[in-house]
mmCIF file of C-alpha atoms in Angstrom:
data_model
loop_
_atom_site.group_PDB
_atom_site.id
_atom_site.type_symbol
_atom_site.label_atom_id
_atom_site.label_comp_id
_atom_site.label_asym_id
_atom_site.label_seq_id
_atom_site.Cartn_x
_atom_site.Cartn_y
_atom_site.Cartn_z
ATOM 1 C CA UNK Q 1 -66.645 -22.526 6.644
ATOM 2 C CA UNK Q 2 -67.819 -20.021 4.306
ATOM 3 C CA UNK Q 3 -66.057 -17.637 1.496
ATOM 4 C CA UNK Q 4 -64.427 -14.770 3.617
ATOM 5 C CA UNK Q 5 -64.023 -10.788 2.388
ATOM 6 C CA UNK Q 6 -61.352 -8.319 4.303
ATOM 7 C CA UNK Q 7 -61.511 -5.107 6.370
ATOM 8 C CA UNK Q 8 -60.137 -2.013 5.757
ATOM 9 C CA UNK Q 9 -57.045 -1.950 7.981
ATOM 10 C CA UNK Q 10 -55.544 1.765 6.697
ATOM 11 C CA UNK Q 11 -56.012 3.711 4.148
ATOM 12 C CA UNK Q 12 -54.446 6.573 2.887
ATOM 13 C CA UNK Q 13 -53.321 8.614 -0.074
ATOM 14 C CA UNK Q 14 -50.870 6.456 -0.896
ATOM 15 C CA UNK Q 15 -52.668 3.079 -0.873
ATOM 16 C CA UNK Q 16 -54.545 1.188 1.770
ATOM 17 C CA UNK Q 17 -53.996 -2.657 3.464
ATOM 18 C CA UNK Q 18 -56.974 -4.782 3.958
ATOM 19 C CA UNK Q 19 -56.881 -7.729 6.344
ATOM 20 C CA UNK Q 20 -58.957 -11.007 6.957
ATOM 21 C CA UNK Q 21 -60.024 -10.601 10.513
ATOM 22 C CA UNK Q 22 -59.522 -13.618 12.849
ATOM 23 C CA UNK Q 23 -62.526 -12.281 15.272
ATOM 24 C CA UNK Q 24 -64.690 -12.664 11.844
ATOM 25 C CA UNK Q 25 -63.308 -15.910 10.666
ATOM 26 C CA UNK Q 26 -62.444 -17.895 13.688
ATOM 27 C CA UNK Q 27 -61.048 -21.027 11.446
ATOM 28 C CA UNK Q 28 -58.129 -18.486 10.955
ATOM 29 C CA UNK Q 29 -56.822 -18.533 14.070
ATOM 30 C CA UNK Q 30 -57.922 -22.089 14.651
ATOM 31 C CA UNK Q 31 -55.646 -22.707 11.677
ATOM 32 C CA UNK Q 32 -52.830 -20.402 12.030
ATOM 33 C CA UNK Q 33 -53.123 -19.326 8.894
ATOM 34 C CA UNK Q 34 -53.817 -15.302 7.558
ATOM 35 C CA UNK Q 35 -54.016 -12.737 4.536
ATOM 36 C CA UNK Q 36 -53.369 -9.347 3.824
ATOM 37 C CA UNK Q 37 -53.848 -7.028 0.885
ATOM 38 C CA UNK Q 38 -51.607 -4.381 -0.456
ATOM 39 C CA UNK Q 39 -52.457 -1.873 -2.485
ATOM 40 C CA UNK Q 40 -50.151 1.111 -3.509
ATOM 41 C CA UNK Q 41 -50.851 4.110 -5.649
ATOM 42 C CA UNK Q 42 -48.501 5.420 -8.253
ATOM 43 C CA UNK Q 43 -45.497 6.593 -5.973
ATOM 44 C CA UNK Q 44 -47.086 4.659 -2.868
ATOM 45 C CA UNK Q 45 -44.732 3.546 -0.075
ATOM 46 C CA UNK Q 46 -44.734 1.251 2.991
ATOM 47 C CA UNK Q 47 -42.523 1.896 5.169
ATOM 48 C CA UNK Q 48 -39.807 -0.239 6.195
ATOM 49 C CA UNK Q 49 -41.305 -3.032 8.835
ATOM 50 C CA UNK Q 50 -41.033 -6.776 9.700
ATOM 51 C CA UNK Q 51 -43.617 -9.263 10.823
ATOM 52 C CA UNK Q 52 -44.113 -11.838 13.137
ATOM 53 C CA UNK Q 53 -44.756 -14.590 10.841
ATOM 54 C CA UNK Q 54 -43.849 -15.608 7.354
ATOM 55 C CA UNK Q 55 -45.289 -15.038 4.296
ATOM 56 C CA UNK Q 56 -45.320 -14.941 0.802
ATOM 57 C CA UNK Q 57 -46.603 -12.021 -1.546
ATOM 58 C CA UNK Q 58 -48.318 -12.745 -4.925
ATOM 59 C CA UNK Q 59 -48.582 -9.318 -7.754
ATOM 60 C CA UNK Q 60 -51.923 -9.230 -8.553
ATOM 61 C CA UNK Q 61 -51.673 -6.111 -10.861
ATOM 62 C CA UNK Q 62 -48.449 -3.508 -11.521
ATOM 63 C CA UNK Q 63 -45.294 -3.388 -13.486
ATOM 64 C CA UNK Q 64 -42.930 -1.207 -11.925
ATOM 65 C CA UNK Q 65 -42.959 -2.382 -8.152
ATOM 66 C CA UNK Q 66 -40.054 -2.057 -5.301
ATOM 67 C CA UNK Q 67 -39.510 -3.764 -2.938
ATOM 68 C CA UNK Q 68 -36.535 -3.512 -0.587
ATOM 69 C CA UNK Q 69 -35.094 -6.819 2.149
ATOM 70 C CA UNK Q 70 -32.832 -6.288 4.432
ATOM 71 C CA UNK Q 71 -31.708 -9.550 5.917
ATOM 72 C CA UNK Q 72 -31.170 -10.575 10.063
ATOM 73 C CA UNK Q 73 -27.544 -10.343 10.962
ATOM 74 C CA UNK Q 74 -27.043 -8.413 7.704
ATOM 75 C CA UNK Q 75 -25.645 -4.960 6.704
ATOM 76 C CA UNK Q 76 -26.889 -4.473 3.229
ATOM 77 C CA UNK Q 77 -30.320 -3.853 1.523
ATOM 78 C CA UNK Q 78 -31.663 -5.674 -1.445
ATOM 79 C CA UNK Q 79 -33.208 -4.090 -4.054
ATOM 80 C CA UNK Q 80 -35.926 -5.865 -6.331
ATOM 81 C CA UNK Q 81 -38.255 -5.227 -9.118
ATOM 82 C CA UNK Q 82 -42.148 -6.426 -9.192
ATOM 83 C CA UNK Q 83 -44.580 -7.382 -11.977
ATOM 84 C CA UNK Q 84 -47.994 -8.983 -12.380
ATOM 85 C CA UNK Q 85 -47.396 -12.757 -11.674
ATOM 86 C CA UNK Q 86 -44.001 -12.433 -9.310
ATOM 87 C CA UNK Q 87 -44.354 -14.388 -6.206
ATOM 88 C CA UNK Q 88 -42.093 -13.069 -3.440
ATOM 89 C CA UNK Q 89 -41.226 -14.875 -0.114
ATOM 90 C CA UNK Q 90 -40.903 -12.922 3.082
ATOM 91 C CA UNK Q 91 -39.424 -15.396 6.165
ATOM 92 C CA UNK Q 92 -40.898 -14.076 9.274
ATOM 93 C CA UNK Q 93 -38.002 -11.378 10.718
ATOM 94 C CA UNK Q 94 -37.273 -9.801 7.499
ATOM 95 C CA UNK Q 95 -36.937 -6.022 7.716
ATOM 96 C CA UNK Q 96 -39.235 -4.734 3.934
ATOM 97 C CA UNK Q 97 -40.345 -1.954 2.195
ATOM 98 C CA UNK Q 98 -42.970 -1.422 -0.471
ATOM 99 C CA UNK Q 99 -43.027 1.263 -3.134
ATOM 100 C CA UNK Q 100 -44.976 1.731 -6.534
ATOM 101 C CA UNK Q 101 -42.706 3.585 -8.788
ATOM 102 C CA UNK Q 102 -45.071 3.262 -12.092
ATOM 103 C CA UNK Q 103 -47.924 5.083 -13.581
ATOM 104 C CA UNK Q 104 -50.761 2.357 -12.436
ATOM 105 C CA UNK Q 105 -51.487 0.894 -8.964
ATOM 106 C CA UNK Q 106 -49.765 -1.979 -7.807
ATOM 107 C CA UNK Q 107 -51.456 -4.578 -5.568
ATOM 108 C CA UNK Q 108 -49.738 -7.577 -3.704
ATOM 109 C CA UNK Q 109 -51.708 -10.255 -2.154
ATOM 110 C CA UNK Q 110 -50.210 -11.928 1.285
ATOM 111 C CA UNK Q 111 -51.038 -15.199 2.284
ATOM 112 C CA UNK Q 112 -48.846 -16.509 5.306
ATOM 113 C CA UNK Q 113 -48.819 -19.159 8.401
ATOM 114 C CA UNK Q 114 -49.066 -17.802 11.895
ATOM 115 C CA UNK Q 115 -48.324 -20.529 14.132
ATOM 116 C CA UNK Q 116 -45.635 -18.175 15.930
ATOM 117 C CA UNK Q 117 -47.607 -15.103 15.851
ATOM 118 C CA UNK Q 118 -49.026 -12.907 18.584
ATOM 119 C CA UNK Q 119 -52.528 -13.177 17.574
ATOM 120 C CA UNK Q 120 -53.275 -16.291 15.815
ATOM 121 C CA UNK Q 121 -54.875 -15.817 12.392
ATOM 122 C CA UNK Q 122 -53.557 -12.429 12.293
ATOM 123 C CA UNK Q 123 -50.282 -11.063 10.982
ATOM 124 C CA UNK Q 124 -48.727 -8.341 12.702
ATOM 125 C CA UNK Q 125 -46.245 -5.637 11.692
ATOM 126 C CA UNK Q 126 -43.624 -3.703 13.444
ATOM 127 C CA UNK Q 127 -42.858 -0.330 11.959
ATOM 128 C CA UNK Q 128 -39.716 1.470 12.337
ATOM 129 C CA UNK Q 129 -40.513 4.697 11.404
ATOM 130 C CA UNK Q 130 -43.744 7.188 11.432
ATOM 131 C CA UNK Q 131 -45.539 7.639 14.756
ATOM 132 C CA UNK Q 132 -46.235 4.366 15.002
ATOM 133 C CA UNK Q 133 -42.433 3.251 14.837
ATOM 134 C CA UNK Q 134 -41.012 0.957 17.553
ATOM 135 C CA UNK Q 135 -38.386 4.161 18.277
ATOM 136 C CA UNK Q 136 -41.653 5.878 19.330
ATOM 137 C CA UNK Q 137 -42.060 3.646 22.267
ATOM 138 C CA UNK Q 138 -38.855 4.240 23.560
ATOM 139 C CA UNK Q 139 -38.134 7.445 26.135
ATOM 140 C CA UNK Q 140 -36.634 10.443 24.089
ATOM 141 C CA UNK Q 141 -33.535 10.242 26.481
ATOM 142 C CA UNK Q 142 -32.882 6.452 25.505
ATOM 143 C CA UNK Q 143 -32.907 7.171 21.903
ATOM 144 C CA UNK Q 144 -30.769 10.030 22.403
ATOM 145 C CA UNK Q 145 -27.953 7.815 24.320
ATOM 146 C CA UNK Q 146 -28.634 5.421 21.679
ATOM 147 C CA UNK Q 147 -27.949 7.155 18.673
ATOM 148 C CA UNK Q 148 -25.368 9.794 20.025
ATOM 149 C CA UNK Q 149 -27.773 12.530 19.198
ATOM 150 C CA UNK Q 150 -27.902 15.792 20.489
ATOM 151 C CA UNK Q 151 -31.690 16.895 21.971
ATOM 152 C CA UNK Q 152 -32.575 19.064 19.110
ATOM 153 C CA UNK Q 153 -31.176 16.219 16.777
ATOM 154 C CA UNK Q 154 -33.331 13.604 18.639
ATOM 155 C CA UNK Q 155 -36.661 15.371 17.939
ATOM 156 C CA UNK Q 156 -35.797 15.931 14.612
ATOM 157 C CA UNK Q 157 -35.286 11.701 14.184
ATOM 158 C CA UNK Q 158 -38.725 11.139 15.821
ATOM 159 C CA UNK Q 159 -40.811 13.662 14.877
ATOM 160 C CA UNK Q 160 -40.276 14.454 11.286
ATOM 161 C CA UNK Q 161 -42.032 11.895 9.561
ATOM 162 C CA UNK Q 162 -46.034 12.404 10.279
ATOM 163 C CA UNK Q 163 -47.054 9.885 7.745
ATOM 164 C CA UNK Q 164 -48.188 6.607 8.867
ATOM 165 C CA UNK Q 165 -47.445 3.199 7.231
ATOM 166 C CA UNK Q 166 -48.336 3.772 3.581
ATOM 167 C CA UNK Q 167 -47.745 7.501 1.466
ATOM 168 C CA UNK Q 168 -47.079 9.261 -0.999
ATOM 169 C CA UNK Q 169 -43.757 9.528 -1.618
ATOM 170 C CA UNK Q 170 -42.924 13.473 -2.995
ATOM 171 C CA UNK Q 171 -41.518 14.168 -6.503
ATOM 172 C CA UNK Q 172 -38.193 15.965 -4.801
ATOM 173 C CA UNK Q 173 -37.153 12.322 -2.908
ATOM 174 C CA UNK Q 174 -36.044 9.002 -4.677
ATOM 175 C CA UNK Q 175 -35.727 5.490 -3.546
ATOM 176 C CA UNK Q 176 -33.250 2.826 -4.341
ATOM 177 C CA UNK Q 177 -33.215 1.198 -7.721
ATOM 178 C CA UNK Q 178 -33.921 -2.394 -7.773
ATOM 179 C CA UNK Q 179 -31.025 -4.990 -8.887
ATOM 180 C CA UNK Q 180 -31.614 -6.000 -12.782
ATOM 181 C CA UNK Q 181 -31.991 -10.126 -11.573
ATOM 182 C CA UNK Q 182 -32.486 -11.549 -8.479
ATOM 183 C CA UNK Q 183 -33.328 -15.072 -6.948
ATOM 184 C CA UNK Q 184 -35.510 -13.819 -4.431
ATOM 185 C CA UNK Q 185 -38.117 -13.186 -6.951
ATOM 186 C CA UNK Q 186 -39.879 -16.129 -8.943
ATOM 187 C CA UNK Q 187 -43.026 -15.199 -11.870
ATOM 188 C CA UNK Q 188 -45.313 -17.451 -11.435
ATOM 189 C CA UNK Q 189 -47.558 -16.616 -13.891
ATOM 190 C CA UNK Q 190 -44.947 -17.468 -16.518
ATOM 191 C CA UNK Q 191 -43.751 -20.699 -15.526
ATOM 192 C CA UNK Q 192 -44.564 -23.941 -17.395
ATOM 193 C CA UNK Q 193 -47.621 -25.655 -15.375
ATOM 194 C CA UNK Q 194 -47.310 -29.300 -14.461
ATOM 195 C CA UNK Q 195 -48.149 -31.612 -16.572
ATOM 196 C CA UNK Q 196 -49.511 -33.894 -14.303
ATOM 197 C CA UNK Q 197 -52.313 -31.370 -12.837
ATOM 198 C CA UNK Q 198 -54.350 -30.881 -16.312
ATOM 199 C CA UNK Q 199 -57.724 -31.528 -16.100
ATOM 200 C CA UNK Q 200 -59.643 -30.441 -19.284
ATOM 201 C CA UNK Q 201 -58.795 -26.677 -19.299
ATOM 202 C CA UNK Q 202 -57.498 -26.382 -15.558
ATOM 203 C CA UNK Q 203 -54.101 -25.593 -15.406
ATOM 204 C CA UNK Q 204 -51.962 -25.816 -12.103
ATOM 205 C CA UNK Q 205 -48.207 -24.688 -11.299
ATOM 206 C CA UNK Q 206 -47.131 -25.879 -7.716
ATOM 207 C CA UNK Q 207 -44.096 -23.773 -6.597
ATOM 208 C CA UNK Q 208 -41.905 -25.825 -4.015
ATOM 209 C CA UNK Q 209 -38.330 -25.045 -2.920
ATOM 210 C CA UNK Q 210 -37.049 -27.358 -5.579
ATOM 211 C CA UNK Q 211 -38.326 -25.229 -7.910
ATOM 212 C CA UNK Q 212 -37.684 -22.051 -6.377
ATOM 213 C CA UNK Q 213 -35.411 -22.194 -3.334
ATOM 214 C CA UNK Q 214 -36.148 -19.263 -1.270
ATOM 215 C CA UNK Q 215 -39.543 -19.887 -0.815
ATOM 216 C CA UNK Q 216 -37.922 -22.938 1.510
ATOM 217 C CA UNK Q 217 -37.398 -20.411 4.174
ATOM 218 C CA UNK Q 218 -40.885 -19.118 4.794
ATOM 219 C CA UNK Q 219 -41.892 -23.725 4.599
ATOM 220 C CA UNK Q 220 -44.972 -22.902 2.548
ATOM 221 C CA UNK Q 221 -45.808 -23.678 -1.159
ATOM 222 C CA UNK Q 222 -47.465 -21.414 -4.129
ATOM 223 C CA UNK Q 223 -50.165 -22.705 -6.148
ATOM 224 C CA UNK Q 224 -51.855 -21.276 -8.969
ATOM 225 C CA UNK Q 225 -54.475 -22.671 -10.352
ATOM 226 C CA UNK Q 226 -56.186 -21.348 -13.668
ATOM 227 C CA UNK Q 227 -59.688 -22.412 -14.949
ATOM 228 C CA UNK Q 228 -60.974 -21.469 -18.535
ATOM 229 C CA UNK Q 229 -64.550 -20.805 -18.595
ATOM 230 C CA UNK Q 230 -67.114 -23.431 -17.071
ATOM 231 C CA UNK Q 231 -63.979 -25.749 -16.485
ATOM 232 C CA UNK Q 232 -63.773 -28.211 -13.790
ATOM 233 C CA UNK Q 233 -60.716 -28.985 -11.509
ATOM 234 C CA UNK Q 234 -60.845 -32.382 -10.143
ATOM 235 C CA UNK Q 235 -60.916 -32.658 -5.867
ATOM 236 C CA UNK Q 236 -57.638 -32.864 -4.386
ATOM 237 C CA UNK Q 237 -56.939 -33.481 -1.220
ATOM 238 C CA UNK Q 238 -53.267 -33.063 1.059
ATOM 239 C CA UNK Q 239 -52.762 -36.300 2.565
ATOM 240 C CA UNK Q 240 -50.774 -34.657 5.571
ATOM 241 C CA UNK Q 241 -51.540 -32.322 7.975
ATOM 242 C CA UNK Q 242 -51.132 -28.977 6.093
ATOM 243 C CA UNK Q 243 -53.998 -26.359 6.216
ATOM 244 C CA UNK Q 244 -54.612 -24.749 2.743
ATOM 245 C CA UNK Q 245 -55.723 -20.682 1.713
ATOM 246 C CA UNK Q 246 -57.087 -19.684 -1.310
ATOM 247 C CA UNK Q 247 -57.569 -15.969 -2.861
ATOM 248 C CA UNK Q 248 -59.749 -15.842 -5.711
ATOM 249 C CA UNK Q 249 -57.550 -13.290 -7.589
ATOM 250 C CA UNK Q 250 -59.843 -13.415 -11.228
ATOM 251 C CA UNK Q 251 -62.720 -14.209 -12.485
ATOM 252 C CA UNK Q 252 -65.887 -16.246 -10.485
ATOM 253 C CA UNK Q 253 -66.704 -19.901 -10.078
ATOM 254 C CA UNK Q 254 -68.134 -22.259 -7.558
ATOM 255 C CA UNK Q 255 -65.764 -23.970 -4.676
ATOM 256 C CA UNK Q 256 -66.895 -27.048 -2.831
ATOM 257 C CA UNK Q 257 -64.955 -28.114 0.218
ATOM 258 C CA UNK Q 258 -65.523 -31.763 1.898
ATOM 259 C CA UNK Q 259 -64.282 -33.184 4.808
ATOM 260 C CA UNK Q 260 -65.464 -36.347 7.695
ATOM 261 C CA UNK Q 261 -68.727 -34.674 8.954
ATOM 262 C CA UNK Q 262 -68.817 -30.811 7.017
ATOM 263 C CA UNK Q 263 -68.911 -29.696 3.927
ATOM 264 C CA UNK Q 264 -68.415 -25.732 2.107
ATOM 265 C CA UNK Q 265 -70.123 -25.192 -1.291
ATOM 266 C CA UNK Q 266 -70.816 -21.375 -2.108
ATOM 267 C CA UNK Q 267 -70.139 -19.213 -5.180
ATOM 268 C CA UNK Q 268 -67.126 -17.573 -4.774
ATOM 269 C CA UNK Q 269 -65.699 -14.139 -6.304
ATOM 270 C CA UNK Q 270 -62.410 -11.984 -7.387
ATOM 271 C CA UNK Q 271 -60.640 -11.318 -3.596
ATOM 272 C CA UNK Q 272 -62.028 -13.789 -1.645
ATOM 273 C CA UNK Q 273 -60.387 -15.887 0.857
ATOM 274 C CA UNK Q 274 -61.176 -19.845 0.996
ATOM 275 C CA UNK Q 275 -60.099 -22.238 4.014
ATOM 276 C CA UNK Q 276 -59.342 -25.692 3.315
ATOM 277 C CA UNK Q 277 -58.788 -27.384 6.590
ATOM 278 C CA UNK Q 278 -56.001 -30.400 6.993
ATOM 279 C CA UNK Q 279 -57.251 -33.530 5.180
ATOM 280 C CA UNK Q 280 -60.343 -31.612 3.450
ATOM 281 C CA UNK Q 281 -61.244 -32.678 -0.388
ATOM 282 C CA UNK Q 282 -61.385 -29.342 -2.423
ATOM 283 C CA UNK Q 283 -62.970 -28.772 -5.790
ATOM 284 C CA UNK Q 284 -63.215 -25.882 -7.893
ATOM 285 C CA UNK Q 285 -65.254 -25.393 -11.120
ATOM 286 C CA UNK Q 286 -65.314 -21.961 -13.156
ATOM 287 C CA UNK Q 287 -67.792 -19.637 -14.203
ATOM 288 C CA UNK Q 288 -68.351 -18.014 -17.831
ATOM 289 C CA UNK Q 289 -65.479 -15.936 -16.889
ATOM 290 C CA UNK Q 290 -63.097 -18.815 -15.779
ATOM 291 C CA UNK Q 291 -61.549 -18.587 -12.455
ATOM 292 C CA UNK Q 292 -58.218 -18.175 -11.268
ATOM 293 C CA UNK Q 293 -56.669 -18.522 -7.595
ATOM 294 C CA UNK Q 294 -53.211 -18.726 -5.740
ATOM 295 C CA UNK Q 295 -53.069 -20.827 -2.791
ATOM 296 C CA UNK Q 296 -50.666 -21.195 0.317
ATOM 297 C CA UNK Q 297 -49.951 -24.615 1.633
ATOM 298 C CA UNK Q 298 -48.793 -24.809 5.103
ATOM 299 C CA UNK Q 299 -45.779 -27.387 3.543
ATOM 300 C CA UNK Q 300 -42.542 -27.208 1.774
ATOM 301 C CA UNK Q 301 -43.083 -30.706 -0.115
ATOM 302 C CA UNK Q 302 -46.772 -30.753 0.218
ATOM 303 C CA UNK Q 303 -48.444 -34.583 -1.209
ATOM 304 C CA UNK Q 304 -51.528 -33.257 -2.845
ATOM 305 C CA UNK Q 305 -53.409 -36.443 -3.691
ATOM 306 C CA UNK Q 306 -56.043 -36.611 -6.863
ATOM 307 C CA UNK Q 307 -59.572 -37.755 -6.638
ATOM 308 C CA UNK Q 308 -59.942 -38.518 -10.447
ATOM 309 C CA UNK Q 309 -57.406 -38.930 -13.395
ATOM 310 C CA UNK Q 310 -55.121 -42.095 -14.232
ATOM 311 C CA UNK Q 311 -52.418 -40.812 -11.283
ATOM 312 C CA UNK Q 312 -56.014 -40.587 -8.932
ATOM 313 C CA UNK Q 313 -55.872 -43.008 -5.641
ATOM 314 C CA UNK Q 314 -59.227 -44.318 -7.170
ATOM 315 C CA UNK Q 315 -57.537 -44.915 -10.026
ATOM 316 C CA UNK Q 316 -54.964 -47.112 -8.339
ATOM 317 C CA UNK Q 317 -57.244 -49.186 -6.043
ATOM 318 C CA UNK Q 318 -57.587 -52.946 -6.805
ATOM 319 C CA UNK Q 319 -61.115 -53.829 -9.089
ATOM 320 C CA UNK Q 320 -62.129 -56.335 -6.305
ATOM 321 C CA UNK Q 321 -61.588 -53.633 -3.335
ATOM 322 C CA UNK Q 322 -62.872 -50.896 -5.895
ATOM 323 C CA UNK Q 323 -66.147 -53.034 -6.603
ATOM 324 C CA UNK Q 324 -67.186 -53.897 -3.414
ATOM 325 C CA UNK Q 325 -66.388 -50.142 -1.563
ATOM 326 C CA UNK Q 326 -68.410 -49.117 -4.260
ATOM 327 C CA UNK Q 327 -70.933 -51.779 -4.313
ATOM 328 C CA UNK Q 328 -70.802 -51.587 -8.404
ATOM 329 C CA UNK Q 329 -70.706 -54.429 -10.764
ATOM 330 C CA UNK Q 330 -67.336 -55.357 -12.252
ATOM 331 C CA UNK Q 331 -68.579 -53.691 -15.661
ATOM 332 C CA UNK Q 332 -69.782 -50.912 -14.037
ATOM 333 C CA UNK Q 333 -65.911 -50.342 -12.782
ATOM 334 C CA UNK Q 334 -64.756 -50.943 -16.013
ATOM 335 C CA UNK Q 335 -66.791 -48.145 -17.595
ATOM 336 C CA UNK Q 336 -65.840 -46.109 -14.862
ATOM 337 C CA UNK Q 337 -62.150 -46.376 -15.250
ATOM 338 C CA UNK Q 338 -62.567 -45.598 -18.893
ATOM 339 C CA UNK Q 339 -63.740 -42.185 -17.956
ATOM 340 C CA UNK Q 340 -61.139 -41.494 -15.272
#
């Protein structure tokens, strides 16, 4: 296990992708699990594609992103605004587009599961227009049949657009306008955290489908975790069999993770990626900056277990069967659960 940094994937005028590699990190794929990185200059657009695994995307920085869903089996598009903090689901077959209509860049993290993906560890996209679009693949006749085009009308289709993936989208065009609300889009950032997560200055907010239904469909859950300076956040661990990614997304710190017969403990950075195995005990403790991460659990309901703290499983073992795993005196316990 070890901290893990992205490759370039494209770049371009209009903003570049970055991706964890699976042939660098080979827990990815052992894992099913993958990121991606968005970024999109003012006016930046990705072109409409879908993906072969589900996902969700976290705003790391922008106010005045687009994005655009159109749904399987469905005949209309939907339109919604991005900001800093939104966290926005994307169920694996979802048709989406990307645009940055404001002044500043806009960058999206992706963190999704890949259990039914081509490459393991590795999200892939299908593109629908550009020369890399699907249509591309197909014989000019076909498309022409296809579309009821004439020949001249058929070459115009597939070879107008030049651009690949991400561009710059020109002053003379305009996109959609996003819809004023919409339940597809949930700010994380401003929610209340819970309660039950504080640990001296650590704050967490766990985002399940009960809080925000949509994010059912892609079966993961959101986690943000935020860490005032030198601040410690007690080890957790899932106690089921759901694989965990974290993206360092401010400041610096220190992340240990522990499991039967290996252990991870490096210093960790702003846009790093951290694996967390099934079972594993993580713990996180800030720098003089403070740290602050969003995490993907492979789990719609995950059971994320404390290590310390009055609602820890230490905290709820018996004194006899805490003294003797321990082999600590029965004051010794006491003193200890005073500081729990």
């Amino acid at each position: 296990m070890e901290a893990m940094n992205p490759k370039p994937f494209f770049e371009g005028e209009g903003g570049s992708y970055l991706k964890w590699l699976p042939s660098d990190y080979p827990l990815l794929a052992q894992t099913n699990v993958a990121g991606g990185r968005l970024l999109l200059r003012p006016r930046g657009f990705a072109v409409p594609h879908y993906a072969d695994c589900s996902k969700f995307g976290y705003v790391l920085q922008g106010e005045d992103g687009v994005t655009g869903f159109v749904f399987p089996n469905k005949c209309n598009e939907v339109v919604m605004k991005l900001k800093k903090g939104d966290l926005i689901p994307v169920p694996s077959g979802i048709t989406s587009w990307w645009f940055n209509d404001g002044d500043s860049d806009l960058e999206i993290i992706f963190l999704g599961e890949t259990k039914n993906a081509h490459v393991p560890g590795d999200i892939t996209y299908f593109i629908l227009s550009g020369p890399r679009g699907l249509l591309q693949g197909f014989a000019p006749e076909y498309v022409q049949k296809s579309y009821s085009l004439s020949q001249e009308e058929t070459n115009k289709f597939l070879k107008s657009q030049s651009n690949v993936l991400i561009f710059t989208v020109q002053p003379s065009q305009s996109l959609p306008k996003p819809h004023k609300h919409s339940k597809l889009v949930y700010n994380i950032d401003a929610a209340v955290p819970d309660n039950r997560a504080k640990v001296g200055a650590a704050a967490v907010t766990m985002v399940t489908e009960s809080t925000f239904p949509f994010i059912g469909q892609t079966g993961l859950t959101a986690v943000l975790e935020k860490l005032d300076a030198n601040a410690i956040r007690s080890p957790v661990y899932i106690a089921e069999p759901s694989d965990q990614l974290i993206y360092v997304t401010k400041g610096s710190g220190k992340i240990q993770v522990v499991g039967f017969s290996s252990k991870f403990d490096a210093d960790v950075k702003i846009g790093q990626l951290i694996l967390v195995p099934r079972y594993f005990a993580v713990g996180k403790m800030a720098g003089e900056e403070g740290l602050e991460c969003i995490s993907m659990i492979v789990a719609t309901h995950p059971m994320v277990e404390e290590l310390a703290g009055k609602t820890s499983v230490l905290e709820a073992l018996s004194s006899e069967v805490f003294q003797v795993s321990f082999n600590v005196t029965a004051e010794f316990e006491k003193l200890f659960r005073s500081k729990v």
